[in-house]
Tab-separated table of C-alpha atoms in Angstrom:
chain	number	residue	atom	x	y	z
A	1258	UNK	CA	40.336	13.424	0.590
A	1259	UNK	CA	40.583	14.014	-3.011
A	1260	UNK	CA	42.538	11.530	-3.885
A	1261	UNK	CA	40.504	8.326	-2.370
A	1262	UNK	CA	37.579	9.801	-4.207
A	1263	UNK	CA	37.943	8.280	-7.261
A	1264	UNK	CA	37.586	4.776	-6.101
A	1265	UNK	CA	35.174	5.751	-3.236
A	1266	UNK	CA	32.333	4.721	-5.024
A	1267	UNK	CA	32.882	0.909	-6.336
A	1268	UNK	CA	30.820	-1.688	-4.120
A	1269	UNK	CA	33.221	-2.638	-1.048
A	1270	UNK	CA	32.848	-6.210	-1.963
A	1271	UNK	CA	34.354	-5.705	-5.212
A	1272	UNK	CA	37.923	-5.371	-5.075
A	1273	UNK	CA	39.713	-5.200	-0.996
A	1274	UNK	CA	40.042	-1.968	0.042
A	1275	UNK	CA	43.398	0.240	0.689
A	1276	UNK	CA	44.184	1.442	3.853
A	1277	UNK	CA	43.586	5.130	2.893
A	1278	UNK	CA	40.068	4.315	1.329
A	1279	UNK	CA	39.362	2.420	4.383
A	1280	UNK	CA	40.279	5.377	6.649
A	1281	UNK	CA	38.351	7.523	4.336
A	1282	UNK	CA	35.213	5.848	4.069
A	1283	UNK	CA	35.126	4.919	7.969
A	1284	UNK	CA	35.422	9.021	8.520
A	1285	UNK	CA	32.183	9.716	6.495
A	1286	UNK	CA	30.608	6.447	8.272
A	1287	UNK	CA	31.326	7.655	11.774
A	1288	UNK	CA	29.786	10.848	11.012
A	1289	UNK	CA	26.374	8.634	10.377
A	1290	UNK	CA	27.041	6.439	12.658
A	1291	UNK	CA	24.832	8.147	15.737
A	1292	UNK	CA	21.302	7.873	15.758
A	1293	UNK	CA	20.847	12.330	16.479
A	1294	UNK	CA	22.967	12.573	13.337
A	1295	UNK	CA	20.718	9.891	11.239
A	1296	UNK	CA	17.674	11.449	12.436
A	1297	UNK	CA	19.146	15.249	11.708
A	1298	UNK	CA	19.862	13.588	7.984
A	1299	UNK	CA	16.461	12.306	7.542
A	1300	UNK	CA	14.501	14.926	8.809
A	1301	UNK	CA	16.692	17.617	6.659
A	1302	UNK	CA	16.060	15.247	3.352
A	1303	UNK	CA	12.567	14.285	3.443
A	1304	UNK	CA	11.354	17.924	4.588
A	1305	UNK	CA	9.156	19.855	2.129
A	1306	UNK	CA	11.614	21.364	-0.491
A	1307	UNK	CA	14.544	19.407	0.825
A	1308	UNK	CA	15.550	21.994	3.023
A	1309	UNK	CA	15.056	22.605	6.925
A	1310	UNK	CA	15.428	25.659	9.346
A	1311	UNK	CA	17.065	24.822	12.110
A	1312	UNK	CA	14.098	25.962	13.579
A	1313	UNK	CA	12.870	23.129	12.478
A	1314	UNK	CA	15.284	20.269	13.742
A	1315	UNK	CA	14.871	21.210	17.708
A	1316	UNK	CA	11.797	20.368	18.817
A	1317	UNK	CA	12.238	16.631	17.313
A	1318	UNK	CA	15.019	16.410	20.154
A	1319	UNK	CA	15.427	16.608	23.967
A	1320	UNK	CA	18.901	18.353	23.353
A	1321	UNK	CA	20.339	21.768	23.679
A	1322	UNK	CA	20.426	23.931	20.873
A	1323	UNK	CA	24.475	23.818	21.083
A	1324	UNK	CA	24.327	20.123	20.752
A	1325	UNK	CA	21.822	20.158	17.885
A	1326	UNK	CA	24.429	22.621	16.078
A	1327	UNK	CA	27.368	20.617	16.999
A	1328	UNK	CA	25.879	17.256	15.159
A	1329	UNK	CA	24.822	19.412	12.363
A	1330	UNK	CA	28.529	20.626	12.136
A	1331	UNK	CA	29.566	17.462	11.823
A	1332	UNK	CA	27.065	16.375	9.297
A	1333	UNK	CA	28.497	19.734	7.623
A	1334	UNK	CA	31.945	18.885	7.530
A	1335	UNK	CA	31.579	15.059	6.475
A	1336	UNK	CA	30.048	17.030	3.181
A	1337	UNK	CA	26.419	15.097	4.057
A	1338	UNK	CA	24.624	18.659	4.399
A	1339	UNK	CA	25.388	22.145	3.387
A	1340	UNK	CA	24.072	25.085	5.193
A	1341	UNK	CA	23.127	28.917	4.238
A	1342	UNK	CA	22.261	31.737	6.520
A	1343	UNK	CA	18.900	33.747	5.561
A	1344	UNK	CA	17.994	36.152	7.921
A	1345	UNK	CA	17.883	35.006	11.322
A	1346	UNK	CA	18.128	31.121	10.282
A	1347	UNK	CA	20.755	28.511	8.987
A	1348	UNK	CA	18.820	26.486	6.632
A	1349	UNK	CA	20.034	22.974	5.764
A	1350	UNK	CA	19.915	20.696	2.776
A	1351	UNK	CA	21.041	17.035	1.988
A	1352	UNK	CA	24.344	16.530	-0.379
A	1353	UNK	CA	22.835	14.022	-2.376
A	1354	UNK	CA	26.283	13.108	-3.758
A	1355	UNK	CA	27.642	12.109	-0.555
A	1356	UNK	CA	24.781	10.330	0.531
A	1357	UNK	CA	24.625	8.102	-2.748
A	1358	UNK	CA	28.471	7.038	-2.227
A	1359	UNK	CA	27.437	5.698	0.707
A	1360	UNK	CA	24.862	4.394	-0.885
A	1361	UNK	CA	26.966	2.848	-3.682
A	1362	UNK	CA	30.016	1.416	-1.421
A	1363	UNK	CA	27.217	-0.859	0.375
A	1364	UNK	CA	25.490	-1.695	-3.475
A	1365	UNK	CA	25.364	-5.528	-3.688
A	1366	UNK	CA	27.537	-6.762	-6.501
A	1367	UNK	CA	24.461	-7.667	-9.197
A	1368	UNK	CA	23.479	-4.308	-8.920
A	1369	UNK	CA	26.573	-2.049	-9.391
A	1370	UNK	CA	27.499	-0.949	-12.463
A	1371	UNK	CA	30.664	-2.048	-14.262
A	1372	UNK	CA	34.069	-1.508	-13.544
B	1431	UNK	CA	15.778	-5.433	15.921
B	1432	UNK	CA	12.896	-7.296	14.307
B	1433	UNK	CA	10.788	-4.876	14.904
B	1434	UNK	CA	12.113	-1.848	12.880
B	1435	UNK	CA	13.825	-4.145	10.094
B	1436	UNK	CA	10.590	-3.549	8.428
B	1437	UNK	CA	11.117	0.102	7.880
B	1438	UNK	CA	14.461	-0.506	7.437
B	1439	UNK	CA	15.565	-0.146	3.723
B	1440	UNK	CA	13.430	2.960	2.714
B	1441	UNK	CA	16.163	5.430	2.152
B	1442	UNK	CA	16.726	7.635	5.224
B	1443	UNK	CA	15.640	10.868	3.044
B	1444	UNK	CA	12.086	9.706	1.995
B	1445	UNK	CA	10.477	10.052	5.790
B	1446	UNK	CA	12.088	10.981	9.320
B	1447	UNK	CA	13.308	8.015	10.936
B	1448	UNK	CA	12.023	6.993	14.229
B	1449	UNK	CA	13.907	7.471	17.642
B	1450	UNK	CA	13.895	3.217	17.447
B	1451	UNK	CA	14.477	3.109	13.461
B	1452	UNK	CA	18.014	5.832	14.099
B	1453	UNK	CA	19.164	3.674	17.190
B	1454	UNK	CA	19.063	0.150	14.852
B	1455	UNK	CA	20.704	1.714	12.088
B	1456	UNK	CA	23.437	3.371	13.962
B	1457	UNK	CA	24.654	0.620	15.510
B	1458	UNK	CA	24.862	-1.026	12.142
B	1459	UNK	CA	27.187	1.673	10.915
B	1460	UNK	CA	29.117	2.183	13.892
B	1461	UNK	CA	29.790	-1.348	13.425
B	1462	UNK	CA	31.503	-0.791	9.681
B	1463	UNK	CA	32.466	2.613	10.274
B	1464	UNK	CA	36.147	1.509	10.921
B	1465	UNK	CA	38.903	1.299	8.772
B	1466	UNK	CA	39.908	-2.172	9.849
B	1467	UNK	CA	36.362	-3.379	9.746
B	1468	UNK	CA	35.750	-1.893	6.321
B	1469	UNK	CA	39.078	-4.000	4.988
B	1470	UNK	CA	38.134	-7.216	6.340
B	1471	UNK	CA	34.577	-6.627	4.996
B	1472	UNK	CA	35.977	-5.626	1.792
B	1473	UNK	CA	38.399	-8.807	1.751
B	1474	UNK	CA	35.923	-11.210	2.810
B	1475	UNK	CA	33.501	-10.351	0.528
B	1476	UNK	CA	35.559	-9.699	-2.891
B	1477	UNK	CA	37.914	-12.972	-2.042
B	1478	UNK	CA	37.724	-15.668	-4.413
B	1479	UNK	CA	34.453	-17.467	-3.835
B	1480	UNK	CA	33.063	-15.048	-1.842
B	1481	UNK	CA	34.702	-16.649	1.545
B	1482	UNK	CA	37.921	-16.250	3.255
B	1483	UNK	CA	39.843	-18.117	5.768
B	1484	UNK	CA	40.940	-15.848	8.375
B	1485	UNK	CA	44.088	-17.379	7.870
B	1486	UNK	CA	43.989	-15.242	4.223
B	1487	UNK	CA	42.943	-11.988	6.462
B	1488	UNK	CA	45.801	-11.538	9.069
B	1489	UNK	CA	48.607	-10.969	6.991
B	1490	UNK	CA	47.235	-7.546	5.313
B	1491	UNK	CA	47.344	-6.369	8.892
B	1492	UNK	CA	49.859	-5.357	11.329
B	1493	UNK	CA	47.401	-6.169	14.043
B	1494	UNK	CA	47.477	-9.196	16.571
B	1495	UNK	CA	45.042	-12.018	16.004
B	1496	UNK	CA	42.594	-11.312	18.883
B	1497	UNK	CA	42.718	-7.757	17.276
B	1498	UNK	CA	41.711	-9.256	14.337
B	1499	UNK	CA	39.279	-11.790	16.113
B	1500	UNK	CA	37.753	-8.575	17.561
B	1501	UNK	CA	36.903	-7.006	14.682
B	1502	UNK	CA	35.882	-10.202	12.794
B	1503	UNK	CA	33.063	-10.375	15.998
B	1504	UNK	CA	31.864	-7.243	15.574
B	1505	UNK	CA	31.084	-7.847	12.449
B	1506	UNK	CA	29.585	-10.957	12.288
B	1507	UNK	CA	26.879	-9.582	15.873
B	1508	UNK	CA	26.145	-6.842	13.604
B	1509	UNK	CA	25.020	-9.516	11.026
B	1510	UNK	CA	27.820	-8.113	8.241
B	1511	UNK	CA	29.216	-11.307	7.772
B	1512	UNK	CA	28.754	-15.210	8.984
B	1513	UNK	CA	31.492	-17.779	10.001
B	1514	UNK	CA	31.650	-21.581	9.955
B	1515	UNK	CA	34.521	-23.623	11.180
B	1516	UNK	CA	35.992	-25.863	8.887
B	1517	UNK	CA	38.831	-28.107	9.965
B	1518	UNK	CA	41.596	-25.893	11.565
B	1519	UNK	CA	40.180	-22.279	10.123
B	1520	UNK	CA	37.001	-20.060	10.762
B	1521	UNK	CA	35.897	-19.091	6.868
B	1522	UNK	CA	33.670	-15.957	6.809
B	1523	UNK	CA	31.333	-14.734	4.079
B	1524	UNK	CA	29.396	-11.849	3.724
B	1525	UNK	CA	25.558	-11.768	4.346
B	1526	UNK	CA	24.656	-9.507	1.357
B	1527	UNK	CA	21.260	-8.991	2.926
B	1528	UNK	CA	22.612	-6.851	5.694
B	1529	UNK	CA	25.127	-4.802	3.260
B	1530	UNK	CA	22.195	-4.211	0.724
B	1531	UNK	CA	20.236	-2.769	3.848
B	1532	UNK	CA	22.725	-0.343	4.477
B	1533	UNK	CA	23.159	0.634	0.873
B	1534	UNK	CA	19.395	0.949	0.725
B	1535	UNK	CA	19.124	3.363	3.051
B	1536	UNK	CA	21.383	5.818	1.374
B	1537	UNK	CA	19.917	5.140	-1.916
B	1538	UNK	CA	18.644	8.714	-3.374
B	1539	UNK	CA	15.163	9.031	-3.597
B	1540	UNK	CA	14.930	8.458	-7.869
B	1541	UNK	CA	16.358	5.358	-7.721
B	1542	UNK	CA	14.341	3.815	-4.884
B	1543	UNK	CA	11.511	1.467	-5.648
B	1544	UNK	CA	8.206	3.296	-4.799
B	1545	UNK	CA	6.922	3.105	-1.556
């Protein structure tokens, strides 16, 4: 993944994209692209200190605790959230760094900064 | 869709989404979060004049053209892109409205406008 990451984060509508930036940009997509995931993303960003217990995330959802953990895992290994164990919980926080490439691939032209 | 377009461009980090606000916004990405669809995206919108024939999109793929035609569809329901027939060709542009939604919602929170 290294290697696409240079020129992951130029506005799509800027220059066409190669087939391995396409594949590698459509990975990190799909793992937003499901409304449990979105909702997992948003509630872990916006909570107070930017971090959430997974105690925190289960309630929201009418979903097993295995399912909760397997769209955090994916969330996890797109590099949109990192996760540390204290005690008895895994407590999640946003990558901003990810989450602003996305941002930036999707940035109209007149905004994005020059090549 | 009307209905939660409001909401829409607040990055997904400031406040939880909404079970309606995730489902909307999901099927927006699903609909770019594929490598093909991210290329003709990328193509259409960074071709000269900001349109392109899908006569100038075919050849950069070792697809069919009702593969193609596929993709260009999904595209264009999601609202990604718009098409007008002109003569012999379909010529597609980007709506930069809906691709400046999506980048808006992965904006970080200190470079959002205030609420």
């Amino acid at each position: 993944m290294t290697a696409v990451t240079i020129q992951c984060c130029a506005p799509i509508t800027r220059d066409p994209l190669t087939e391995e930036e396409a594949a590698h940009l459509a990975g990190l997509l799909k793992a937003v692209a499901d409304p449990v995931r979105l909702r997992l993303l948003s509630m872990i960003g916006s909570h107070e200190g930017g971090e959430a217990c997974v105690c925190d995330l289960t309630d929201a959802f009418d979903l097993t605790a295995p399912t909760i953990s397997h769209h955090l895992k994916v969330l996890r290994t797109a590099g949109l959230i990192d996760g540390e164990r204290r005690g008895t919980w895994v407590y999640y926080r946003v990558i901003p760094e990810t989450v602003a490439r996305l941002g930036a691939i999707f940035t109209p032209l007149a905004d994005a900064a020059p090549a």
